[in-house]
Amino acid sequence: MPAFRLSQTFTSTALITTAALGFAAFTTLATADKAKAADQVIVGLVTKTEVNPYFVKLRQAAEAEAKKKGLKLIARFGKFDGDNEGQVAAIEDLISAGAKGILVTPNNSTGMLGIIKKARDAGVLVIALDTATDPADAVDATYATDNFEAGVKQGAYAKAAMGDKKPILAMLDGTPGGTVDTMRHNGYLQGFGVKEGDPVIVGSAITNGAQDKGQTGMENLLSKNGDINVVYTINEPAAAGGYAALKSFGKAKSVMLTSIDGGCEGVKNVKSGKIAGTVMQFPYKMAVAGVDAVAEYAKSGKKPTGFINTGSELITDKPMKGVDSKDTAWGLKNCWGGE
């Protein structure tokens, strides 16, 4: 009996010791994981909205690249296109969270200068994606489409496609106060060969880049002037809304729509003839470059500077002489930069 008790006591002690060691190992691993998480570089992404397909693509690309680089991505967004206050609050939260870098597509190019300065003063690298600030040097760098150039491409194509037909032009604009909206609008006018206030322009509507507002805006413009035969659109959701309005008025085949974005859905709308041509931009490139810049900054302290143009391509199946373009087959393979 004493021998049995000794063996039983030894076995119990061994089990307890093994369990204790196992618990200690588990605790050490858990602590290590927490320490690793605490040391992980945070990169923030603040987009204009959550649901616009363009910003969904931007976020997906940033998430994939952050994972690849071993960074932690925290994504935030405005409640709607133009929600400056929501974006300011998001950046405030990211500063508090200890973000090493923040990538932002500002809803208002002048409305975020104060919070951007606060972030930079705190040692945070701030990069504008897609939309420049005003002034441009309010951020460390900007990765974006040259939106004026993209507008020129859209306008030049529309002008060429109109041929000798007298243009009666309507404009479905985006959100006032954003550099993207201003640059695309002004670039289109230059490419089309008209100036602001020209009688060729018979009306405009604010769409905030949304399909429903694009449709409402186009309906209102057609109600005022049923002779409209060419339409500028700020982006493809607005163009889709504009097309729906044209169709309801029985004018889908007699009015030419052009746009900017280059999303897969937009390219499909070009292929089907709903949009005559669209200028593709590359948000995937913007997001990847932005995340990579934060990773490099965290590693070496090196910062990017200035404006980096991520390029644009006109997509159409009805090419015009003197206007460079790619067809929809190319567009569907490369929409928004791939992957």
C-alpha positions as semicolon CSV with decimal commas, in nm:
position;residue;x (nm);y (nm);z (nm)
1;M;0,000;0,000;0,000
2;P;0,268;0,257;0,081
3;A;0,434;0,175;-0,251
4;F;0,103;0,228;-0,435
5;R;0,050;0,558;-0,259
6;L;0,402;0,672;-0,352
7;S;0,344;0,583;-0,718
8;Q;0,004;0,749;-0,715
9;T;0,151;1,060;-0,554
10;F;0,437;1,068;-0,810
11;T;0,194;1,027;-1,100
12;S;-0,032;1,301;-0,970
13;T;0,263;1,531;-0,915
14;A;0,391;1,462;-1,268
15;L;0,053;1,535;-1,418
16;I;0,024;1,858;-1,225
17;T;0,377;1,958;-1,323
18;T;0,314;1,875;-1,690
19;A;-0,011;2,070;-1,685
20;A;0,161;2,363;-1,520
21;L;0,437;2,357;-1,780
22;G;0,177;2,334;-2,056
23;F;-0,012;2,629;-1,912
24;A;0,310;2,825;-1,879
25;A;0,396;2,749;-2,240
26;F;0,048;2,852;-2,351
27;T;0,074;3,173;-2,148
28;T;0,415;3,249;-2,297
29;L;0,285;3,195;-2,651
30;A;-0,022;3,405;-2,585
31;T;0,192;3,680;-2,440
32;A;0,424;3,660;-2,740
33;D;0,128;3,685;-2,977
34;K;0,003;3,991;-2,791
35;A;0,349;4,147;-2,801
36;K;0,372;4,072;-3,172
37;A;0,030;4,230;-3,230
38;A;0,132;4,531;-3,023
39;D;0,446;4,571;-3,234
40;Q;0,260;4,531;-3,564
41;V;0,266;4,844;-3,778
42;I;-0,079;4,994;-3,826
43;V;-0,177;5,151;-4,156
44;G;-0,506;5,338;-4,175
45;L;-0,723;5,371;-4,484
46;V;-0,996;5,635;-4,495
47;T;-1,212;5,633;-4,810
48;K;-1,496;5,862;-4,915
49;T;-1,763;5,594;-4,877
50;E;-1,791;5,225;-4,794
51;V;-2,007;5,092;-5,079
52;N;-1,887;5,269;-5,395
53;P;-1,727;4,985;-5,600
54;Y;-1,420;5,197;-5,667
55;F;-1,346;5,238;-5,296
56;V;-1,429;4,873;-5,230
57;K;-1,154;4,784;-5,479
58;L;-0,918;5,031;-5,314
59;R;-0,983;4,875;-4,974
60;Q;-0,947;4,517;-5,100
61;A;-0,614;4,598;-5,261
62;A;-0,489;4,772;-4,947
63;E;-0,598;4,479;-4,727
64;A;-0,418;4,227;-4,947
65;E;-0,097;4,429;-4,962
66;A;-0,100;4,501;-4,587
67;K;-0,132;4,129;-4,516
68;K;0,152;4,057;-4,756
69;K;0,374;4,316;-4,584
70;G;0,280;4,204;-4,232
71;L;0,099;4,528;-4,149
72;K;-0,233;4,572;-3,973
73;L;-0,487;4,762;-4,185
74;I;-0,766;4,958;-4,018
75;A;-1,022;5,076;-4,274
76;R;-1,264;5,361;-4,212
77;F;-1,491;5,562;-4,442
78;G;-1,735;5,849;-4,468
79;K;-2,107;5,777;-4,444
80;F;-2,162;5,942;-4,783
81;D;-1,966;6,121;-5,055
82;G;-1,904;6,461;-4,896
83;D;-1,896;6,346;-4,532
84;N;-1,595;6,553;-4,430
85;E;-1,672;6,535;-4,056
86;G;-1,685;6,155;-4,063
87;Q;-1,344;6,137;-4,225
88;V;-1,195;6,383;-3,976
89;A;-1,324;6,169;-3,688
90;A;-1,180;5,857;-3,854
91;I;-0,832;6,010;-3,879
92;E;-0,854;6,125;-3,517
93;D;-0,926;5,764;-3,415
94;L;-0,637;5,633;-3,625
95;I;-0,394;5,877;-3,462
96;S;-0,511;5,753;-3,120
97;A;-0,471;5,392;-3,236
98;G;-0,105;5,459;-3,314
99;A;-0,119;5,436;-3,693
100;K;0,223;5,469;-3,856
101;G;0,069;5,583;-4,182
102;I;-0,272;5,695;-4,305
103;L;-0,399;5,668;-4,662
104;V;-0,692;5,898;-4,729
105;T;-0,924;5,986;-5,018
106;P;-1,048;6,323;-4,889
107;N;-1,415;6,407;-4,942
108;N;-1,328;6,774;-4,924
109;S;-0,985;6,877;-5,046
110;T;-0,959;7,173;-4,807
111;G;-1,177;7,049;-4,522
112;M;-0,926;6,804;-4,377
113;L;-0,616;7,021;-4,360
114;G;-0,630;7,064;-3,982
115;I;-0,655;6,694;-3,896
116;I;-0,393;6,602;-4,157
117;K;-0,151;6,851;-4,001
118;K;-0,223;6,703;-3,659
119;A;-0,142;6,356;-3,788
120;R;0,181;6,464;-3,955
121;D;0,287;6,659;-3,646
122;A;0,241;6,335;-3,452
123;G;0,486;6,160;-3,686
124;V;0,226;5,985;-3,899
125;L;0,295;5,949;-4,272
126;V;-0,012;6,083;-4,457
127;I;-0,070;5,991;-4,820
128;A;-0,361;6,102;-5,034
129;L;-0,499;5,832;-5,262
130;D;-0,713;5,914;-5,566
131;T;-0,799;6,269;-5,451
132;A;-0,543;6,543;-5,391
133;T;-0,566;6,789;-5,107
134;D;-0,564;7,164;-5,167
135;P;-0,286;7,263;-5,129
136;A;-0,130;6,942;-5,257
137;D;0,162;6,959;-5,012
138;A;-0,072;6,931;-4,713
139;V;0,007;6,557;-4,732
140;D;0,344;6,390;-4,768
141;A;0,259;6,249;-5,111
142;T;-0,031;6,175;-5,345
143;Y;-0,085;5,856;-5,547
144;A;-0,362;5,924;-5,793
145;T;-0,489;5,951;-6,146
146;D;-0,406;6,278;-6,315
147;N;-0,774;6,367;-6,313
148;F;-0,737;6,671;-6,535
149;E;-0,563;6,454;-6,794
150;A;-0,837;6,190;-6,758
151;G;-1,101;6,458;-6,810
152;V;-0,920;6,578;-7,122
153;K;-0,922;6,223;-7,260
154;Q;-1,295;6,191;-7,194
155;G;-1,372;6,528;-7,353
156;A;-1,147;6,476;-7,656
157;Y;-1,313;6,142;-7,728
158;A;-1,664;6,286;-7,692
159;K;-1,575;6,574;-7,925
160;A;-1,431;6,340;-8,188
161;A;-1,727;6,102;-8,161
162;M;-1,975;6,386;-8,210
163;G;-1,820;6,463;-8,549
164;D;-2,002;6,746;-8,724
165;K;-2,310;6,720;-8,503
166;K;-2,381;7,036;-8,304
167;P;-2,329;6,949;-7,936
168;I;-2,596;7,016;-7,675
169;L;-2,405;6,927;-7,362
170;A;-2,522;6,833;-7,012
171;M;-2,288;6,764;-6,722
172;L;-2,343;6,518;-6,438
173;D;-2,090;6,649;-6,185
174;G;-1,972;6,494;-5,859
175;T;-1,938;6,673;-5,525
176;P;-1,843;7,042;-5,502
177;G;-1,517;7,109;-5,319
178;G;-1,325;6,802;-5,430
179;T;-1,019;6,831;-5,651
180;V;-1,123;6,521;-5,847
181;D;-1,453;6,677;-5,943
182;T;-1,301;7,010;-6,040
183;M;-1,014;6,859;-6,239
184;R;-1,230;6,612;-6,431
185;H;-1,489;6,878;-6,510
186;N;-1,231;7,132;-6,629
187;G;-1,029;6,870;-6,815
188;Y;-1,338;6,753;-7,001
189;L;-1,419;7,107;-7,110
190;Q;-1,065;7,154;-7,240
191;G;-1,072;6,823;-7,424
192;F;-1,413;6,905;-7,570
193;G;-1,289;7,247;-7,675
194;V;-1,532;7,469;-7,482
195;K;-1,503;7,702;-7,185
196;E;-1,715;7,731;-6,873
197;G;-2,029;7,929;-6,951
198;D;-2,028;7,839;-7,320
199;P;-2,389;7,820;-7,453
200;V;-2,311;7,465;-7,570
201;I;-2,348;7,366;-7,201
202;V;-2,724;7,364;-7,135
203;G;-2,720;7,237;-6,777
204;S;-2,549;7,049;-6,497
205;A;-2,647;6,844;-6,193
206;I;-2,472;6,741;-5,871
207;T;-2,470;6,362;-5,837
208;N;-2,218;6,299;-5,556
209;G;-2,100;6,019;-5,783
210;A;-2,411;5,812;-5,699
211;Q;-2,632;5,622;-5,940
212;D;-2,965;5,735;-5,794
213;K;-2,863;6,100;-5,801
214;G;-2,725;6,056;-6,152
215;Q;-3,064;5,932;-6,265
216;T;-3,255;6,210;-6,089
217;G;-3,015;6,474;-6,218
218;M;-3,042;6,349;-6,576
219;E;-3,423;6,335;-6,556
220;N;-3,432;6,695;-6,439
221;L;-3,196;6,806;-6,716
222;L;-3,399;6,627;-6,983
223;S;-3,718;6,780;-6,849
224;K;-3,567;7,124;-6,904
225;N;-3,405;7,047;-7,239
226;G;-3,506;6,745;-7,442
227;D;-3,249;6,820;-7,713
228;I;-2,945;6,715;-7,508
229;N;-2,727;6,488;-7,721
230;V;-2,401;6,448;-7,526
231;V;-2,344;6,399;-7,152
232;Y;-2,033;6,425;-6,933
233;T;-2,039;6,210;-6,619
234;I;-1,810;6,228;-6,317
235;N;-1,796;5,848;-6,278
236;E;-1,959;5,523;-6,387
237;P;-2,228;5,500;-6,116
238;A;-2,348;5,850;-6,221
239;A;-2,329;5,735;-6,585
240;A;-2,541;5,429;-6,507
241;G;-2,802;5,654;-6,348
242;G;-2,785;5,890;-6,642
243;Y;-2,837;5,602;-6,884
244;A;-3,142;5,481;-6,689
245;A;-3,293;5,829;-6,720
246;L;-3,217;5,847;-7,092
247;K;-3,377;5,508;-7,143
248;S;-3,692;5,612;-6,956
249;F;-3,715;5,919;-7,182
250;G;-3,664;5,707;-7,494
251;K;-3,328;5,873;-7,567
252;A;-3,079;5,597;-7,486
253;K;-2,971;5,561;-7,850
254;S;-2,967;5,930;-7,943
255;V;-2,755;6,068;-7,656
256;M;-2,386;5,990;-7,605
257;L;-2,260;5,925;-7,251
258;T;-1,893;5,916;-7,157
259;S;-1,737;5,861;-6,817
260;I;-1,431;5,799;-6,599
261;D;-1,353;5,505;-6,368
262;G;-1,275;5,185;-6,557
263;G;-1,442;4,941;-6,322
264;C;-1,537;4,601;-6,467
265;E;-1,908;4,692;-6,460
266;G;-1,836;5,020;-6,634
267;V;-1,633;4,844;-6,905
268;K;-1,925;4,603;-6,954
269;N;-2,150;4,907;-7,001
270;V;-1,913;5,032;-7,270
271;K;-1,923;4,691;-7,438
272;S;-2,304;4,689;-7,435
273;G;-2,320;5,043;-7,573
274;K;-2,467;5,214;-7,266
275;I;-2,150;5,423;-7,235
276;A;-1,962;5,528;-7,550
277;G;-1,626;5,538;-7,374
278;T;-1,478;5,550;-7,025
279;V;-1,137;5,649;-6,893
280;M;-0,994;5,370;-6,679
281;Q;-0,793;5,453;-6,369
282;F;-0,600;5,214;-6,147
283;P;-0,697;5,216;-5,776
284;Y;-0,521;4,884;-5,722
285;K;-0,189;5,050;-5,805
286;M;-0,269;5,344;-5,576
287;A;-0,351;5,126;-5,276
288;V;-0,051;4,894;-5,319
289;A;0,188;5,187;-5,360
290;G;0,043;5,360;-5,054
291;V;0,072;5,055;-4,829
292;D;0,426;4,987;-4,954
293;A;0,522;5,346;-4,873
294;V;0,400;5,305;-4,514
295;A;0,593;4,979;-4,481
296;E;0,910;5,151;-4,603
297;Y;0,854;5,448;-4,371
298;A;0,814;5,214;-4,072
299;K;1,134;5,034;-4,171
300;S;1,367;5,316;-4,272
301;G;1,193;5,647;-4,202
302;K;1,198;5,726;-4,574
303;K;0,897;5,923;-4,699
304;P;0,758;5,957;-5,052
305;T;0,699;6,309;-5,178
306;G;0,501;6,490;-5,445
307;F;0,239;6,366;-5,692
308;I;0,272;6,019;-5,842
309;N;0,046;5,967;-6,144
310;T;-0,084;5,608;-6,156
311;G;-0,205;5,651;-6,515
312;S;-0,528;5,624;-6,714
313;E;-0,651;5,464;-7,037
314;L;-0,951;5,546;-7,257
315;I;-1,167;5,235;-7,313
316;T;-1,402;5,216;-7,612
317;D;-1,502;4,978;-7,889
318;K;-1,556;5,272;-8,124
319;P;-1,208;5,425;-8,156
320;M;-1,167;5,773;-8,300
321;K;-0,879;5,890;-8,517
322;G;-0,628;6,093;-8,319
323;V;-0,753;5,968;-7,979
324;D;-0,554;5,685;-7,817
325;S;-0,772;5,407;-7,675
326;K;-0,795;5,040;-7,576
327;D;-1,089;4,811;-7,650
328;T;-1,321;4,647;-7,395
329;A;-1,143;4,312;-7,425
330;W;-0,831;4,480;-7,286
331;G;-1,043;4,673;-7,038
332;L;-1,205;4,362;-6,892
333;K;-0,863;4,204;-6,838
334;N;-0,726;4,514;-6,666
335;C;-1,023;4,685;-6,498
336;W;-0,903;4,895;-6,205
337;G;-0,554;4,754;-6,215
338;G;-0,621;4,383;-6,184
339;E;-0,590;4,114;-5,916
